[in-house]
């Protein structure tokens, strides 16, 4: 009979090394004697006796205080380092792959940080907001809104809701204005706003103070703007002329606002009153609740929350609009809400009166991609380390025999992985440092490596330790679990099960990479699709110039004649709004057959008779405006195809179109004379808005469009045109854009994402292949003898190559099978965001799978073929 | 020598060891004491006592073969 196993195990676990044999012997002897006399109780007695031995005198010293811990760790480091040096190839692959993964993670981290800290420069970040007006379409119940606010809302907020707000600031739209100092004229982005803005945005005033805008004829410049105009001189009390009409004295200079702020491009602030002084029409809006021309910014009182305020805002219209006007608006259920600054950048999509996502999806996306790429690199590390562990099995065996405990071995291998991780981190930092300017250009940001920020170093340290743990824990435990006897005897084989986790990891790696590649291809497809969308007019060789500066007032005819005579201009026109944006929308139109409940809102654009010819639009029904027909300016209107569809008209030409005011009274009626093909004026991803075109020579048109003669070179034409402008209106800056460039900017966000996605997926695949390379090399090395024997037996190179590659190919195919459905699902979900979108087609997946298989084949073949071509004599002779 | 005080039980064990003339080990001491004292004892108590006495310097242990047990276990003999 055997003594109870559990009790024996327990004894061996806790008992001191030097007593265990004696005690065990005695217990065994007593057990045997007990078995002869009373066998049934022998076991219990044995167990009881074991328990009685569980006392301090016989316990193992569990706190193994090391006598020379420092020396031990030093030895770990030096052995780890020697290991790295001795196997340069593998170490390079390991460290290189990890470095690339870290570099990607760091870049993404910087980008995400920049995005998340947007607007946080302003100290009152939490309590600043912008006022939006919302209404719902009675036919569809969709709530829509905009930052455009009515003039009276400002006064209402101040007078009736003053307890909520510390600042209520009326402002004009931020935009480019001409700034002139003596004869230096430049276009700068600036904001006309009430004086409290300086304090609200907590600008860092280098000169002047928060009161600097109190006087109407004052202006506050950014540091860089002041330097451009005044160099080293003190800019204070110097005069500048804004937009050729407003004279102001520089009363302050503020430190440039960082680029990651909604006000990052603002180069000057000027008082609201100054703007009002030259825009008389605005004063007439004081009681107008219908027109929404301005912006309103607010800052809440310190103890007031956004929710509180917004609950009160919902009633603002009902309580404050003139009663009879409100009755006409009631069916649209209008209300006011404050959209907080904390949501402006990341949650720019406003739905149903609340911020609801936007850029935040991209931030999440990139964060996830970053984590994945890092995980890929760590997986590589784990795979390679465990694969190569067989080489170190003898070392582990010897160490264990000499007396190393499992904990010490684990510490040793973790230290080694720490060494590799630190080296990779250094590589990664160097790469990040040198590639940062390029990355900034790519992402249109201004990120820097915060080398002086202790938080950054703390995070990096945590990052290094985390990665070392993550990547090193599995190999460490695996290696330290080798049994010395098996290992030293030489029959140690890792067995089939050891390869399984490695295979799973390779599949995971490839799945992620394939999904990334599919994603990149689809993003590019979407961009191309949108680019190829017919724009409806000729974009190229078309310049738009802002001529709203009063300096142009009487010079426009002269300029036009000179341009026509210059020989480089093929056509000229003007319009109230640009070709690449909609500036005006109005509602309140009627036509035959209109649904009475429909809130018909249209985009409007005032143009000239030359517009069609200059921009090259296409009339599909009826005719264009004509100078000859005098009634065109008072009785004609042109619609675009989208408008016709919107209105549900069958035969629009000749029908009447009426403008009514809110009380249902007719303001004017015009006849539809023509229908024009849709022009993409807003986002290429969205359907074209229903647009109306008017020809009214009395209305001042602030934008001139110039079609450059196709026979002239663009540069040449530009110089000539510029000289005409400078000659006639030297005081106004030549504010121009090329329409095709402006249009191309609409793709900027998607393009950036496409490029970034492309880079990241290539890097991901590269890392995967690096790992595969290492693994293949290892497998080939392991099977050297086997291959030698097979060759001797007569296997061909092809057969051997197939043998070695087969395993990896199966893994890649499995990965592709998993990745394709996932990729399809993810991509279709992303595309749902776009109204105008491409289809996710089959060839994308086929192409990606073929690509992945090819790449894997190439990587593995290198080693497979090399092994297959090896001289069997050499491989069989090796020890 | 720091602690020279011998407990009662330890004294008994010591005497038993002396009586066994170089062939004392755990079980033999136990059996001997049980025979003399006519009361059951626990083997762990014997070993604790032996350990304590070894620390105090009263006994010395060594490894050696055992003629009694058929399996040839090695016992640490105390003297």
Coordinates of C-alpha atoms in Angstrom, one line a residue, chain A residues 135-552:
Chain A
X135 CA -36.2 73.7 -36.3
X136 CA -38.0 70.6 -37.6
X137 CA -39.4 69.9 -41.0
X138 CA -43.1 69.3 -40.4
X139 CA -43.3 66.8 -43.2
X140 CA -40.5 64.6 -42.1
X141 CA -40.0 65.5 -38.4
X142 CA -36.3 65.7 -39.0
X143 CA -34.6 68.3 -36.7
X144 CA -32.1 70.5 -38.4
X145 CA -30.1 73.4 -37.1
X146 CA -27.3 75.9 -37.7
X147 CA -25.1 78.4 -36.0
X148 CA -26.7 81.3 -37.8
X149 CA -28.6 83.3 -35.2
X150 CA -31.0 86.1 -35.3
X151 CA -29.9 89.5 -34.1
X152 CA -32.4 89.8 -31.3
X153 CA -31.4 86.6 -29.6
X154 CA -28.3 88.3 -28.3
X155 CA -30.2 90.9 -26.4
X156 CA -32.8 88.3 -25.2
X157 CA -30.1 86.2 -23.7
X158 CA -28.6 89.1 -22.0
X159 CA -31.8 90.6 -20.6
X160 CA -34.0 87.7 -19.9
X161 CA -31.5 84.9 -19.2
X162 CA -28.7 86.9 -17.7
X163 CA -28.4 84.7 -14.7
X164 CA -27.0 81.9 -16.7
X165 CA -24.4 83.7 -18.7
X166 CA -21.2 85.4 -17.9
X167 CA -20.6 86.5 -21.5
X168 CA -23.0 86.8 -24.4
X169 CA -21.0 87.8 -27.4
X170 CA -22.4 88.7 -30.8
X171 CA -20.0 88.0 -33.6
X172 CA -19.6 88.0 -37.4
X173 CA -18.5 84.9 -39.1
X174 CA -14.8 84.2 -38.9
X175 CA -13.2 84.9 -42.3
X176 CA -10.5 86.5 -44.3
X177 CA -10.2 90.3 -44.1
X178 CA -7.8 92.7 -45.7
X179 CA -5.4 94.2 -43.1
X180 CA -3.5 97.2 -44.3
X181 CA -0.7 99.0 -42.5
X182 CA 0.6 101.9 -44.6
X183 CA 1.1 100.1 -47.9
X184 CA 1.5 96.6 -46.6
X185 CA -1.8 94.8 -47.5
X186 CA -2.5 91.3 -46.4
X187 CA -5.3 88.9 -46.0
X188 CA -5.7 87.7 -42.5
X189 CA -8.3 85.5 -40.8
X190 CA -10.0 87.5 -38.2
X191 CA -13.0 87.6 -35.9
X192 CA -15.3 90.6 -35.3
X193 CA -16.7 90.0 -31.8
X194 CA -17.8 91.8 -28.7
X195 CA -15.0 92.8 -26.3
X196 CA -15.6 90.0 -23.8
X197 CA -14.1 87.5 -26.2
X198 CA -10.6 88.2 -25.0
X199 CA -11.5 87.2 -21.5
X200 CA -13.7 84.3 -22.6
X201 CA -11.1 82.7 -24.7
X202 CA -8.5 83.5 -22.0
X203 CA -6.0 84.7 -24.6
X204 CA -2.5 85.3 -23.4
X205 CA -2.2 89.1 -23.8
X206 CA 1.5 90.0 -24.4
X207 CA 0.6 93.6 -24.8
X208 CA -2.6 95.2 -23.8
X209 CA -5.3 93.6 -21.6
X210 CA -8.7 92.0 -21.7
X211 CA -10.1 95.5 -22.0
X212 CA -8.2 96.1 -25.2
X213 CA -11.3 95.9 -27.4
X214 CA -13.5 98.1 -25.3
X215 CA -13.0 101.0 -27.6
X216 CA -14.7 100.5 -31.0
X217 CA -11.8 101.6 -33.2
X218 CA -9.4 99.1 -31.7
X219 CA -7.9 95.8 -32.9
X220 CA -5.9 93.1 -31.2
X221 CA -3.3 91.2 -33.3
X222 CA -1.7 87.9 -32.9
X223 CA 2.0 87.9 -32.2
X224 CA 2.9 86.5 -35.6
X225 CA 0.7 89.1 -37.4
X226 CA 2.2 91.9 -35.4
X227 CA 5.6 90.7 -36.4
X228 CA 4.7 90.5 -40.1
X229 CA 3.4 94.1 -40.1
X230 CA 5.6 95.8 -37.6
X231 CA 8.7 93.7 -37.2
X232 CA 10.4 94.5 -33.9
X233 CA 8.6 97.8 -33.4
X234 CA 6.0 98.2 -30.8
X235 CA 2.7 97.8 -32.6
X236 CA 0.7 99.5 -29.9
X237 CA -1.1 102.7 -31.0
X238 CA -0.3 102.1 -34.6
X239 CA -3.2 102.3 -37.1
X240 CA -4.4 99.6 -39.3
X241 CA -7.1 99.7 -41.9
X242 CA -9.4 96.7 -42.1
X243 CA -11.2 95.8 -45.3
X244 CA -10.4 99.2 -46.6
X245 CA -13.1 100.8 -44.6
X246 CA -12.4 100.4 -40.9
X247 CA -9.6 102.3 -39.2
X248 CA -8.5 100.8 -36.0
X249 CA -5.7 101.3 -33.5
X250 CA -3.7 98.4 -32.3
X251 CA -4.4 98.1 -28.6
X252 CA -3.0 94.7 -27.8
X253 CA -1.1 91.7 -29.0
X254 CA -1.9 88.1 -28.0
X255 CA 0.2 85.0 -28.1
X256 CA -0.7 82.9 -31.1
X257 CA -3.5 80.5 -30.4
X258 CA -2.3 76.9 -31.0
X259 CA -3.5 75.2 -34.1
X260 CA -5.5 72.7 -32.2
X261 CA -8.2 75.1 -31.4
X262 CA -11.3 76.3 -33.4
X263 CA -9.8 79.7 -33.2
X264 CA -6.3 78.5 -34.2
X265 CA -6.4 80.4 -37.5
X266 CA -7.6 83.7 -36.1
X267 CA -5.0 86.3 -36.5
X268 CA -6.9 89.3 -35.1
X269 CA -9.8 90.2 -33.0
X270 CA -11.7 93.4 -33.6
X271 CA -14.8 94.9 -31.8
X272 CA -18.3 94.0 -32.9
X273 CA -19.2 97.7 -32.9
X274 CA -16.5 98.4 -35.5
X275 CA -18.0 95.9 -37.8
X276 CA -21.5 97.3 -37.2
X277 CA -20.3 100.7 -38.1
X278 CA -19.7 99.8 -41.7
X279 CA -22.6 97.3 -42.0
X280 CA -25.6 99.5 -41.5
X281 CA -27.9 96.8 -42.6
X282 CA -27.1 94.8 -39.6
X283 CA -28.5 97.5 -37.3
X284 CA -31.8 97.2 -39.0
X285 CA -31.9 93.6 -37.9
X286 CA -32.3 94.4 -34.3
X287 CA -35.9 93.3 -34.1
X288 CA -35.8 90.9 -37.0
X289 CA -36.4 87.3 -35.9
X290 CA -36.6 85.9 -39.3
X291 CA -33.1 86.6 -40.7
X292 CA -30.2 84.6 -39.2
X293 CA -27.1 86.5 -40.1
X294 CA -24.8 86.4 -37.1
X295 CA -23.1 84.1 -34.6
X296 CA -23.4 84.2 -30.9
X297 CA -20.9 82.8 -28.4
X298 CA -21.6 82.5 -24.8
X299 CA -19.8 81.6 -21.6
X300 CA -21.8 80.2 -18.7
X301 CA -21.6 81.4 -15.1
X302 CA -19.3 79.2 -13.0
X303 CA -22.0 77.3 -11.2
X304 CA -24.4 76.8 -14.1
X305 CA -24.4 73.6 -16.1
X306 CA -25.1 73.2 -19.8
X307 CA -28.1 71.0 -19.2
X308 CA -29.7 73.6 -17.0
X309 CA -29.2 76.3 -19.6
X310 CA -30.4 74.2 -22.5
X311 CA -33.5 73.3 -20.7
X312 CA -34.3 77.0 -20.3
X313 CA -33.2 77.7 -23.9
X314 CA -35.9 75.4 -25.3
X315 CA -38.5 78.0 -24.3
X316 CA -36.6 81.0 -25.5
X317 CA -38.5 81.4 -28.8
X318 CA -41.9 80.7 -27.4
X319 CA -41.4 83.3 -24.7
X320 CA -39.6 86.0 -26.5
X321 CA -40.5 86.0 -30.1
X322 CA -43.2 88.5 -31.1
X323 CA -46.4 86.5 -30.7
X324 CA -47.8 86.8 -34.2
X325 CA -44.4 85.9 -35.8
X326 CA -44.1 82.9 -33.5
X327 CA -47.5 81.7 -34.6
X328 CA -46.2 81.4 -38.2
X329 CA -43.1 79.5 -37.0
X330 CA -44.8 77.3 -34.6
X331 CA -45.3 74.4 -36.9
X332 CA -41.5 74.2 -37.3
X333 CA -41.1 73.8 -33.6
X334 CA -38.1 76.1 -33.4
X335 CA -35.8 76.1 -30.4
X336 CA -32.4 77.4 -29.3
X337 CA -29.6 75.3 -27.8
X338 CA -26.1 76.0 -26.7
X339 CA -23.6 73.7 -28.2
X340 CA -20.6 73.4 -25.8
X341 CA -17.1 74.0 -26.9
X342 CA -16.1 70.6 -25.7
X343 CA -18.1 69.1 -28.5
X344 CA -17.2 71.5 -31.3
X345 CA -14.3 69.6 -32.7
X346 CA -15.0 65.9 -32.0
X347 CA -18.7 65.9 -32.1
X348 CA -19.3 68.3 -34.9
X349 CA -22.3 66.4 -36.3
X350 CA -25.3 68.0 -34.7
X351 CA -28.4 65.9 -34.9
X352 CA -31.7 66.5 -33.2
X353 CA -30.4 69.4 -31.4
X354 CA -27.5 67.6 -29.8
X355 CA -23.9 66.9 -30.8
X356 CA -23.7 63.4 -32.0
X357 CA -20.4 62.2 -33.2
X358 CA -18.2 63.3 -36.1
X359 CA -14.5 63.3 -35.9
X360 CA -14.6 61.2 -32.7
X361 CA -15.2 58.1 -34.8
X362 CA -11.9 58.7 -36.6
X363 CA -10.2 59.2 -33.3
X364 CA -11.5 55.9 -32.0
X365 CA -10.7 54.2 -35.3
X366 CA -7.1 55.3 -35.2
X367 CA -6.7 54.5 -31.5
X368 CA -7.9 51.0 -32.2
X369 CA -5.6 50.7 -35.2
X370 CA -2.7 51.9 -33.1
X371 CA -3.4 49.3 -30.4
X372 CA -3.7 46.6 -33.0
X373 CA -0.5 47.4 -34.7
X374 CA 1.3 47.4 -31.4
X375 CA -0.3 44.1 -30.5
X376 CA 0.8 42.7 -33.8
X377 CA 4.4 43.7 -33.0
X378 CA 4.2 42.1 -29.6
X379 CA 2.8 38.9 -31.0
X380 CA 5.8 38.8 -33.3
X381 CA 8.0 39.1 -30.3
X382 CA 6.3 36.4 -28.4
X383 CA 6.3 34.1 -31.4
X384 CA 10.0 34.5 -32.2
X385 CA 11.0 34.2 -28.5
X386 CA 9.2 31.1 -27.9
X387 CA 10.2 29.6 -31.2
X388 CA 13.8 30.1 -30.4
X389 CA 13.5 28.9 -26.9
X390 CA 14.6 25.5 -27.8
X391 CA 18.0 26.8 -28.3
X392 CA 18.1 27.9 -24.8
X393 CA 16.7 24.8 -23.3
X394 CA 20.1 23.5 -22.2
X395 CA 20.9 26.7 -20.5
X396 CA 17.7 26.5 -18.6
X397 CA 18.3 23.0 -17.6
X398 CA 21.8 23.8 -16.3
X399 CA 20.5 26.7 -14.4
X400 CA 17.8 24.7 -12.8
X401 CA 20.2 22.0 -11.8
X402 CA 22.6 24.5 -10.2
X403 CA 19.8 25.8 -8.1
X404 CA 17.8 28.5 -9.8
X405 CA 14.3 28.8 -8.8
X406 CA 11.4 29.3 -11.3
X407 CA 11.0 32.8 -10.1
X408 CA 14.5 33.7 -10.9
X409 CA 14.3 32.2 -14.4
X410 CA 11.2 34.2 -15.1
X411 CA 12.9 37.3 -13.9
X412 CA 15.8 36.5 -16.2
X413 CA 13.7 36.2 -19.3
X414 CA 11.6 39.1 -18.5
X415 CA 14.8 41.2 -18.1
X416 CA 15.9 40.0 -21.5
X417 CA 12.7 41.0 -23.1
X418 CA 13.0 44.3 -21.3
X419 CA 16.4 44.8 -22.9
X420 CA 15.0 44.2 -26.3
X421 CA 12.0 46.5 -25.7
X422 CA 14.2 49.3 -24.4
X423 CA 16.4 49.0 -27.5
X424 CA 13.2 49.0 -29.7
X425 CA 11.9 52.0 -27.9
X426 CA 15.1 54.0 -28.5
X427 CA 14.8 53.1 -32.2
X428 CA 11.2 54.1 -32.2
X429 CA 11.9 57.4 -30.6
X430 CA 14.6 58.2 -33.1
X431 CA 12.3 57.3 -36.0
X432 CA 9.5 59.4 -34.5
X433 CA 11.7 62.3 -34.0
X434 CA 13.0 62.3 -37.6
X435 CA 9.7 61.6 -39.2
X436 CA 7.6 64.0 -37.2
X437 CA 7.7 67.0 -39.5
X438 CA 6.6 64.8 -42.4
X439 CA 3.8 63.3 -40.2
X440 CA 2.6 66.8 -39.3
X441 CA 2.4 67.8 -42.9
X442 CA 0.5 64.6 -43.6
X443 CA -2.1 65.1 -40.9
X444 CA -2.2 68.9 -41.1
X445 CA -1.3 69.3 -37.5
X446 CA 1.3 70.8 -35.3
X447 CA 2.2 68.0 -32.9
X448 CA 5.5 67.9 -31.1
X449 CA 7.2 65.3 -29.0
X450 CA 6.7 66.5 -25.5
X451 CA 10.2 65.6 -24.4
X452 CA 10.1 68.0 -21.5
X453 CA 6.8 66.8 -20.1
X454 CA 7.3 64.5 -17.2
X455 CA 3.9 63.0 -17.9
X456 CA 5.2 61.9 -21.2
X457 CA 8.2 60.1 -19.7
X458 CA 6.1 58.5 -17.1
X459 CA 3.8 57.2 -19.8
X460 CA 6.7 56.0 -21.9
X461 CA 8.1 54.1 -19.0
X462 CA 4.7 52.5 -18.3
X463 CA 4.5 51.8 -22.0
X464 CA 7.9 50.1 -22.0
X465 CA 7.2 48.1 -18.9
X466 CA 3.8 47.1 -20.2
X467 CA 5.1 46.0 -23.6
X468 CA 8.0 44.1 -22.0
X469 CA 5.5 42.3 -19.7
X470 CA 3.0 41.7 -22.5
X471 CA 5.6 40.4 -24.9
X472 CA 7.8 38.7 -22.4
X473 CA 5.5 37.0 -20.0
X474 CA 4.6 34.0 -22.2
X475 CA 8.1 33.2 -23.3
X476 CA 9.3 33.6 -19.8
X477 CA 6.9 31.2 -18.3
X478 CA 7.3 28.8 -21.2
X479 CA 11.0 28.7 -20.9
X480 CA 11.2 28.4 -17.2
X481 CA 8.9 25.4 -17.2
X482 CA 11.4 23.1 -18.9
X483 CA 12.3 20.1 -16.9
X484 CA 16.0 19.8 -16.4
X485 CA 16.1 16.0 -16.9
X486 CA 14.4 16.0 -20.2
X487 CA 16.2 19.0 -21.4
X488 CA 19.7 17.9 -20.5
X489 CA 19.2 14.4 -21.8
X490 CA 18.6 15.9 -25.2
X491 CA 15.3 14.3 -26.1
X492 CA 13.5 17.6 -25.5
X493 CA 11.1 18.3 -28.3
X494 CA 8.5 21.1 -27.9
X495 CA 5.8 18.9 -29.1
X496 CA 2.8 19.7 -31.2
X497 CA 1.0 21.7 -28.6
X498 CA 3.7 24.2 -28.2
X499 CA 3.3 25.2 -31.9
X500 CA -0.4 25.8 -31.5
X501 CA -0.4 29.1 -29.7
X502 CA 2.2 30.3 -32.2
X503 CA -0.1 29.4 -35.0
X504 CA -3.1 31.1 -33.5
X505 CA -1.0 34.3 -33.1
X506 CA 0.1 34.2 -36.7
X507 CA -3.5 33.9 -37.8
X508 CA -4.5 36.8 -35.6
X509 CA -1.7 38.9 -37.1
X510 CA -2.7 38.2 -40.6
X511 CA -6.4 38.7 -40.0
X512 CA -5.7 42.2 -38.6
X513 CA -3.5 43.1 -41.5
X514 CA -5.9 41.9 -44.1
X515 CA -8.7 43.9 -42.6
X516 CA -6.5 46.9 -42.6
X517 CA -5.7 46.4 -46.2
X518 CA -9.3 45.9 -47.2
X519 CA -10.1 49.1 -45.3
X520 CA -7.5 51.1 -47.1
X521 CA -8.7 49.9 -50.5
X522 CA -12.3 50.8 -49.8
X523 CA -11.3 54.2 -48.5
X524 CA -9.5 54.9 -51.7
X525 CA -12.3 53.6 -53.7
X526 CA -14.7 55.9 -52.0
X527 CA -12.5 58.9 -52.6
X528 CA -12.1 58.0 -56.3
X529 CA -15.8 57.5 -56.6
X530 CA -16.6 60.9 -55.1
X531 CA -13.9 62.5 -57.2
X532 CA -15.3 61.0 -60.4
X533 CA -18.7 62.3 -59.7
X534 CA -19.8 64.7 -62.4
X535 CA -19.5 68.1 -60.9
X536 CA -21.8 69.8 -63.3
X537 CA -19.5 72.5 -64.4
X538 CA -15.9 73.0 -65.6
X539 CA -13.6 73.3 -62.6
X540 CA -10.3 73.8 -64.1
X541 CA -8.7 77.1 -65.0
X542 CA -11.4 79.0 -63.1
X543 CA -10.5 81.6 -60.5
X544 CA -12.8 83.1 -57.9
X545 CA -11.9 86.5 -56.5
X546 CA -13.5 88.2 -53.6
X547 CA -14.6 91.7 -54.6
X548 CA -16.7 92.7 -51.6
X549 CA -14.2 95.2 -50.3
X550 CA -15.6 98.7 -50.8
X551 CA -12.5 99.7 -52.7
X552 CA -14.0 97.8 -55.6

